[in-house]
PDB file of N, CA and C in Angstrom:
ATOM      1  N   MET A   9       0.912  -1.317   0.089  1.00 52.00           N
ATOM      2  CA  MET A   9       0.136  -0.087   0.144  1.00 52.00           C
ATOM      3  C   MET A   9       0.697   1.187  -0.110  1.00 52.00           C
ATOM      4  N   ASP A  10       1.877   1.426   0.701  1.00 56.00           N
ATOM      5  CA  ASP A  10       2.927   2.358   0.846  1.00 56.00           C
ATOM      6  C   ASP A  10       3.373   2.629  -0.511  1.00 56.00           C
ATOM      7  N   GLY A  11       3.854   1.855  -1.339  1.00 62.00           N
ATOM      8  CA  GLY A  11       4.425   1.724  -2.461  1.00 62.00           C
ATOM      9  C   GLY A  11       3.247   2.594  -3.717  1.00 62.00           C
ATOM     10  N   MET A  12       2.264   2.104  -3.491  1.00 69.00           N
ATOM     11  CA  MET A  12       1.044   2.865  -4.251  1.00 69.00           C
ATOM     12  C   MET A  12       1.163   4.382  -4.151  1.00 69.00           C
ATOM     13  N   TRP A  13       1.258   5.001  -2.942  1.00 70.00           N
ATOM     14  CA  TRP A  13       1.330   6.253  -2.683  1.00 70.00           C
ATOM     15  C   TRP A  13       2.820   6.818  -2.859  1.00 70.00           C
ATOM     16  N   LEU A  14       3.672   6.054  -3.056  1.00 65.00           N
ATOM     17  CA  LEU A  14       4.877   6.772  -3.692  1.00 65.00           C
ATOM     18  C   LEU A  14       4.858   6.981  -5.159  1.00 65.00           C
ATOM     19  N   ALA A  15       4.184   5.674  -5.854  1.00 67.00           N
ATOM     20  CA  ALA A  15       4.092   5.409  -7.183  1.00 67.00           C
ATOM     21  C   ALA A  15       3.092   6.920  -7.599  1.00 67.00           C
ATOM     22  N   VAL A  16       1.981   6.971  -6.921  1.00 71.00           N
ATOM     23  CA  VAL A  16       1.012   8.126  -7.040  1.00 71.00           C
ATOM     24  C   VAL A  16       1.878   9.763  -7.020  1.00 71.00           C
ATOM     25  N   THR A  17       2.542   9.508  -6.053  1.00 72.00           N
ATOM     26  CA  THR A  17       3.178  10.926  -5.518  1.00 72.00           C
ATOM     27  C   THR A  17       4.509  11.489  -6.739  1.00 72.00           C
ATOM     28  N   ALA A  18       5.422  10.015  -7.247  1.00 68.00           N
ATOM     29  CA  ALA A  18       6.094  10.144  -8.301  1.00 68.00           C
ATOM     30  C   ALA A  18       5.663  10.683  -9.584  1.00 68.00           C
ATOM     31  N   VAL A  19       4.264  10.479  -9.923  1.00 70.00           N
ATOM     32  CA  VAL A  19       3.739  10.995 -11.114  1.00 70.00           C
ATOM     33  C   VAL A  19       3.293  12.630 -10.973  1.00 70.00           C
ATOM     34  N   LEU A  20       2.851  12.856  -9.508  1.00 76.00           N
ATOM     35  CA  LEU A  20       2.222  14.128  -9.809  1.00 76.00           C
ATOM     36  C   LEU A  20       3.496  15.480  -9.184  1.00 76.00           C
ATOM     37  N   VAL A  21       4.371  14.893  -8.745  1.00 72.00           N
ATOM     38  CA  VAL A  21       5.329  15.886  -8.537  1.00 72.00           C
ATOM     39  C   VAL A  21       6.204  16.206  -9.898  1.00 72.00           C
ATOM     40  N   ALA A  22       7.038  17.530  -9.861  1.00 81.00           N
ATOM     41  CA  ALA A  22       7.939  17.656 -10.803  1.00 81.00           C
ATOM     42  C   ALA A  22       8.606  16.423 -11.572  1.00 81.00           C
ATOM     43  N   PRO A  23       8.553  16.182 -12.928  1.00 84.00           N
ATOM     44  CA  PRO A  23       9.384  15.232 -13.691  1.00 84.00           C
ATOM     45  C   PRO A  23      11.062  14.823 -12.709  1.00 84.00           C
ATOM     46  N   ARG A  24      11.519  15.445 -12.370  1.00 87.00           N
ATOM     47  CA  ARG A  24      12.963  15.676 -12.064  1.00 87.00           C
ATOM     48  C   ARG A  24      12.806  14.445 -10.395  1.00 87.00           C
ATOM     49  N   VAL A  25      11.860  15.296  -9.774  1.00 86.00           N
ATOM     50  CA  VAL A  25      11.609  14.814  -8.520  1.00 86.00           C
ATOM     51  C   VAL A  25      11.194  13.156  -8.430  1.00 86.00           C
ATOM     52  N   GLY A  26      10.366  12.794  -9.613  1.00 86.00           N
ATOM     53  CA  GLY A  26       9.386  12.042  -9.745  1.00 86.00           C
ATOM     54  C   GLY A  26      10.647  10.827 -10.103  1.00 86.00           C
ATOM     55  N   LEU A  27      11.634  11.380 -10.870  1.00 88.00           N
ATOM     56  CA  LEU A  27      12.631  10.289 -11.494  1.00 88.00           C
ATOM     57  C   LEU A  27      13.214   9.986 -10.576  1.00 88.00           C
ATOM     58  N   VAL A  28      13.866  10.839  -9.390  1.00 90.00           N
ATOM     59  CA  VAL A  28      14.595  10.375  -8.034  1.00 90.00           C
ATOM     60  C   VAL A  28      13.598   9.653  -7.285  1.00 90.00           C
ATOM     61  N   LEU A  29      12.460   9.842  -7.080  1.00 87.00           N
ATOM     62  CA  LEU A  29      11.545   8.828  -6.162  1.00 87.00           C
ATOM     63  C   LEU A  29      11.683   7.423  -6.826  1.00 87.00           C
ATOM     64  N   ALA A  30      11.250   7.658  -8.224  1.00 88.00           N
ATOM     65  CA  ALA A  30      11.594   6.268  -8.901  1.00 88.00           C
ATOM     66  C   ALA A  30      12.802   5.492  -8.743  1.00 88.00           C
ATOM     67  N   GLY A  31      13.798   6.241  -9.125  1.00 92.00           N
ATOM     68  CA  GLY A  31      15.033   5.705  -8.962  1.00 92.00           C
ATOM     69  C   GLY A  31      15.450   5.024  -7.534  1.00 92.00           C
ATOM     70  N   LEU A  32      15.221   5.668  -6.360  1.00 91.00           N
ATOM     71  CA  LEU A  32      15.557   5.123  -5.313  1.00 91.00           C
ATOM     72  C   LEU A  32      14.381   3.899  -5.068  1.00 91.00           C
ATOM     73  N   ALA A  33      13.261   4.215  -5.327  1.00 89.00           N
ATOM     74  CA  ALA A  33      12.389   2.985  -4.929  1.00 89.00           C
ATOM     75  C   ALA A  33      12.860   1.801  -5.700  1.00 89.00           C
ATOM     76  N   LEU A  34      13.385   1.951  -6.797  1.00 90.00           N
ATOM     77  CA  LEU A  34      14.142   0.596  -7.673  1.00 90.00           C
ATOM     78  C   LEU A  34      15.180   0.208  -7.062  1.00 90.00           C
ATOM     79  N   ALA A  35      16.126   1.330  -6.479  1.00 92.00           N
ATOM     80  CA  ALA A  35      17.464   0.630  -5.945  1.00 92.00           C
ATOM     81  C   ALA A  35      17.020   0.376  -4.683  1.00 92.00           C
ATOM     82  N   ALA A  36      16.190   0.382  -4.056  1.00 91.00           N
ATOM     83  CA  ALA A  36      16.052  -0.161  -2.509  1.00 91.00           C
ATOM     84  C   ALA A  36      15.346  -1.522  -2.999  1.00 91.00           C
ATOM     85  N   HIS A  37      14.148  -1.595  -3.750  1.00 90.00           N
ATOM     86  CA  HIS A  37      13.699  -2.913  -4.077  1.00 90.00           C
ATOM     87  C   HIS A  37      14.919  -3.808  -4.441  1.00 90.00           C
ATOM     88  N   GLY A  38      15.790  -3.413  -5.067  1.00 91.00           N
ATOM     89  CA  GLY A  38      16.758  -4.363  -5.644  1.00 91.00           C
ATOM     90  C   GLY A  38      17.784  -4.651  -4.321  1.00 91.00           C
ATOM     91  N   ILE A  39      17.877  -3.843  -3.365  1.00 91.00           N
ATOM     92  CA  ILE A  39      18.739  -4.046  -2.112  1.00 91.00           C
ATOM     93  C   ILE A  39      18.084  -5.084  -1.443  1.00 91.00           C
ATOM     94  N   TRP A  40      16.697  -4.665  -1.264  1.00 91.00           N
ATOM     95  CA  TRP A  40      15.873  -5.840  -0.658  1.00 91.00           C
ATOM     96  C   TRP A  40      15.816  -7.438  -1.004  1.00 91.00           C
ATOM     97  N   ASP A  41      15.896  -7.257  -2.407  1.00 91.00           N
ATOM     98  CA  ASP A  41      16.001  -8.346  -3.032  1.00 91.00           C
ATOM     99  C   ASP A  41      17.259  -9.452  -2.969  1.00 91.00           C
ATOM    100  N   VAL A  42      18.353  -8.410  -2.441  1.00 92.00           N
ATOM    101  CA  VAL A  42      19.668  -8.904  -1.911  1.00 92.00           C
ATOM    102  C   VAL A  42      19.403  -9.627  -1.230  1.00 92.00           C
ATOM    103  N   VAL A  43      18.526  -9.066   0.113  1.00 92.00           N
ATOM    104  CA  VAL A  43      18.680  -9.779   1.379  1.00 92.00           C
ATOM    105  C   VAL A  43      17.825 -10.940   0.893  1.00 92.00           C
ATOM    106  N   HIS A  44      16.571 -11.230   0.416  1.00 89.00           N
ATOM    107  CA  HIS A  44      15.982 -12.246  -0.182  1.00 89.00           C
ATOM    108  C   HIS A  44      16.879 -13.409  -0.530  1.00 89.00           C
ATOM    109  N   TYR A  45      17.750 -12.732  -1.554  1.00 92.00           N
ATOM    110  CA  TYR A  45      18.723 -13.807  -1.948  1.00 92.00           C
ATOM    111  C   TYR A  45      19.435 -14.652  -0.999  1.00 92.00           C
ATOM    112  N   ARG A  46      20.032 -13.624  -0.134  1.00 92.00           N
ATOM    113  CA  ARG A  46      20.937 -14.199   0.833  1.00 92.00           C
ATOM    114  C   ARG A  46      20.218 -15.259   1.695  1.00 92.00           C
ATOM    115  N   ARG A  47      19.137 -15.024   2.218  1.00 92.00           N
ATOM    116  CA  ARG A  47      18.264 -15.671   2.890  1.00 92.00           C
ATOM    117  C   ARG A  47      17.687 -16.697   2.469  1.00 92.00           C
ATOM    118  N   ASN A  48      17.561 -16.895   0.972  1.00 90.00           N
ATOM    119  CA  ASN A  48      17.062 -17.971   0.098  1.00 90.00           C
ATOM    120  C   ASN A  48      15.627 -18.091   0.964  1.00 90.00           C
ATOM    121  N   GLU A  49      14.957 -16.975   0.822  1.00 87.00           N
ATOM    122  CA  GLU A  49      13.414 -17.061   1.267  1.00 87.00           C
ATOM    123  C   GLU A  49      12.574 -16.116   0.449  1.00 87.00           C
ATOM    124  N   VAL A  50      11.303 -16.226   0.471  1.00 86.00           N
ATOM    125  CA  VAL A  50      10.085 -15.525  -0.002  1.00 86.00           C
ATOM    126  C   VAL A  50      10.046 -16.140  -1.544  1.00 86.00           C
ATOM    127  N   VAL A  51      11.129 -15.620  -2.294  1.00 87.00           N
ATOM    128  CA  VAL A  51      11.012 -16.253  -3.772  1.00 87.00           C
ATOM    129  C   VAL A  51      11.997 -16.934  -4.132  1.00 87.00           C
ATOM    130  N   PRO A  52      12.006 -17.611  -5.221  1.00 90.00           N
ATOM    131  CA  PRO A  52      13.167 -18.230  -5.784  1.00 90.00           C
ATOM    132  C   PRO A  52      14.492 -17.652  -5.844  1.00 90.00           C
ATOM    133  N   ARG A  53      15.471 -17.938  -5.523  1.00 91.00           N
ATOM    134  CA  ARG A  53      16.895 -17.186  -5.828  1.00 91.00           C
ATOM    135  C   ARG A  53      16.980 -16.606  -7.070  1.00 91.00           C
ATOM    136  N   SER A  54      16.502 -17.483  -7.959  1.00 91.00           N
ATOM    137  CA  SER A  54      16.807 -17.051  -9.432  1.00 91.00           C
ATOM    138  C   SER A  54      15.920 -15.343  -9.816  1.00 91.00           C
ATOM    139  N   LEU A  55      14.573 -15.499  -9.200  1.00 91.00           N
ATOM    140  CA  LEU A  55      13.867 -14.512  -9.359  1.00 91.00           C
ATOM    141  C   LEU A  55      14.582 -13.342  -8.738  1.00 91.00           C
ATOM    142  N   ALA A  56      14.966 -13.455  -7.308  1.00 91.00           N
ATOM    143  CA  ALA A  56      15.759 -12.300  -6.623  1.00 91.00           C
ATOM    144  C   ALA A  56      17.167 -11.915  -7.437  1.00 91.00           C
ATOM    145  N   GLU A  57      17.612 -12.945  -7.795  1.00 93.00           N
ATOM    146  CA  GLU A  57      18.813 -12.499  -8.720  1.00 93.00           C
ATOM    147  C   GLU A  57      18.426 -11.659 -10.069  1.00 93.00           C
ATOM    148  N   PHE A  58      17.583 -12.010 -10.690  1.00 93.00           N
ATOM    149  CA  PHE A  58      16.942 -11.121 -11.746  1.00 93.00           C
ATOM    150  C   PHE A  58      16.743 -10.153 -11.467  1.00 93.00           C
ATOM    151  N   CYS A  59      15.659  -9.543 -10.306  1.00 91.00           N
ATOM    152  CA  CYS A  59      15.433  -8.016  -9.679  1.00 91.00           C
ATOM    153  C   CYS A  59      16.550  -7.469  -9.434  1.00 91.00           C
ATOM    154  N   VAL A  60      17.553  -7.987  -8.721  1.00 93.00           N
ATOM    155  CA  VAL A  60      18.508  -7.325  -8.461  1.00 93.00           C
ATOM    156  C   VAL A  60      19.664  -6.627  -9.615  1.00 93.00           C
ATOM    157  N   LEU A  61      19.337  -7.644 -10.681  1.00 94.00           N
ATOM    158  CA  LEU A  61      20.512  -7.392 -11.853  1.00 94.00           C
ATOM    159  C   LEU A  61      19.313  -6.349 -12.790  1.00 94.00           C
ATOM    160  N   LEU A  62      18.168  -6.273 -12.254  1.00 93.00           N
ATOM    161  CA  LEU A  62      17.282  -5.309 -13.390  1.00 93.00           C
ATOM    162  C   LEU A  62      16.913  -4.002 -12.799  1.00 93.00           C
ATOM    163  N   ASP A  63      16.310  -4.155 -11.193  1.00 93.00           N
ATOM    164  CA  ASP A  63      16.099  -2.571 -10.414  1.00 93.00           C
ATOM    165  C   ASP A  63      17.282  -1.912 -10.106  1.00 93.00           C
ATOM    166  N   VAL A  64      18.579  -2.806  -9.561  1.00 93.00           N
ATOM    167  CA  VAL A  64      19.517  -1.412  -9.304  1.00 93.00           C
ATOM    168  C   VAL A  64      20.283  -0.788 -10.322  1.00 93.00           C
ATOM    169  N   PRO A  65      20.081  -1.114 -11.450  1.00 94.00           N
ATOM    170  CA  PRO A  65      20.993  -0.506 -12.664  1.00 94.00           C
ATOM    171  C   PRO A  65      19.706   0.532 -13.113  1.00 94.00           C
ATOM    172  N   LEU A  66      18.703  -0.112 -12.974  1.00 94.00           N
ATOM    173  CA  LEU A  66      17.484   0.948 -13.836  1.00 94.00           C
ATOM    174  C   LEU A  66      17.421   1.899 -12.862  1.00 94.00           C
ATOM    175  N   GLY A  67      17.493   1.558 -11.414  1.00 94.00           N
ATOM    176  CA  GLY A  67      17.338   2.740 -10.183  1.00 94.00           C
ATOM    177  C   GLY A  67      18.468   3.816 -10.500  1.00 94.00           C
ATOM    178  N   VAL A  68      19.811   3.201 -10.476  1.00 94.00           N
ATOM    179  CA  VAL A  68      20.764   4.086 -10.753  1.00 94.00           C
ATOM    180  C   VAL A  68      20.732   4.899 -12.145  1.00 94.00           C
ATOM    181  N   GLY A  69      19.977   4.041 -13.080  1.00 95.00           N
ATOM    182  CA  GLY A  69      20.094   5.315 -14.248  1.00 95.00           C
ATOM    183  C   GLY A  69      19.024   6.241 -14.109  1.00 95.00           C
ATOM    184  N   PHE A  70      17.893   6.186 -13.635  1.00 93.00           N
ATOM    185  CA  PHE A  70      16.722   7.295 -13.286  1.00 93.00           C
ATOM    186  C   PHE A  70      17.952   8.201 -12.347  1.00 93.00           C
ATOM    187  N   LEU A  71      18.356   7.863 -11.215  1.00 94.00           N
ATOM    188  CA  LEU A  71      18.909   9.023 -10.765  1.00 94.00           C
ATOM    189  C   LEU A  71      19.959   9.670 -11.315  1.00 94.00           C
ATOM    190  N   VAL A  72      20.895   9.115 -12.480  1.00 95.00           N
ATOM    191  CA  VAL A  72      21.924   9.481 -13.225  1.00 95.00           C
ATOM    192  C   VAL A  72      20.789  10.531 -14.048  1.00 95.00           C
ATOM    193  N   LEU A  73      20.016  10.159 -14.698  1.00 93.00           N
ATOM    194  CA  LEU A  73      19.031  11.063 -15.439  1.00 93.00           C
ATOM    195  C   LEU A  73      18.364  12.011 -14.985  1.00 93.00           C
ATOM    196  N   ALA A  74      18.241  12.227 -13.582  1.00 91.00           N
ATOM    197  CA  ALA A  74      17.537  13.049 -13.017  1.00 91.00           C
ATOM    198  C   ALA A  74      18.437  14.221 -12.484  1.00 91.00           C
ATOM    199  N   ALA A  75      19.796  13.755 -12.146  1.00 92.00           N
ATOM    200  CA  ALA A  75      21.320  14.599 -12.310  1.00 92.00           C
ATOM    201  C   ALA A  75      21.324  15.375 -13.311  1.00 92.00           C
ATOM    202  N   VAL A  76      21.604  14.741 -14.176  1.00 92.00           N
ATOM    203  CA  VAL A  76      21.968  15.373 -15.588  1.00 92.00           C
ATOM    204  C   VAL A  76      21.050  15.877 -16.904  1.00 92.00           C
ATOM    205  N   ALA A  77      19.513  15.861 -16.295  1.00 83.00           N
ATOM    206  CA  ALA A  77      18.062  16.522 -17.166  1.00 83.00           C
ATOM    207  C   ALA A  77      18.557  17.762 -17.161  1.00 83.00           C
ATOM    208  N   GLY A  78      18.211  18.619 -18.280  1.00 66.00           N
ATOM    209  CA  GLY A  78      18.349  19.871 -18.432  1.00 66.00           C
ATOM    210  C   GLY A  78      17.132  20.585 -17.524  1.00 66.00           C
ATOM    211  N   HIS A  79      17.736  21.639 -16.981  1.00 61.00           N
ATOM    212  CA  HIS A  79      16.953  22.643 -16.099  1.00 61.00           C
ATOM    213  C   HIS A  79      15.888  23.315 -16.739  1.00 61.00           C
TER     214      HIS A  79
END
């Protein structure tokens, strides 16, 4: 439920702020998947591994894009 409010907020705020929120959320989700991977709980390790490899670079990419986006 909290993620839904973050998503709505990211859409309603200025584009750069939305990129930062989305980037932080994706990177945090990737870190959370590392916890699942190490514990071997909640989801299969292969799914946690895939999410880490998808979410962290995508989140960092959003943050970089927000940092270099034109004013």
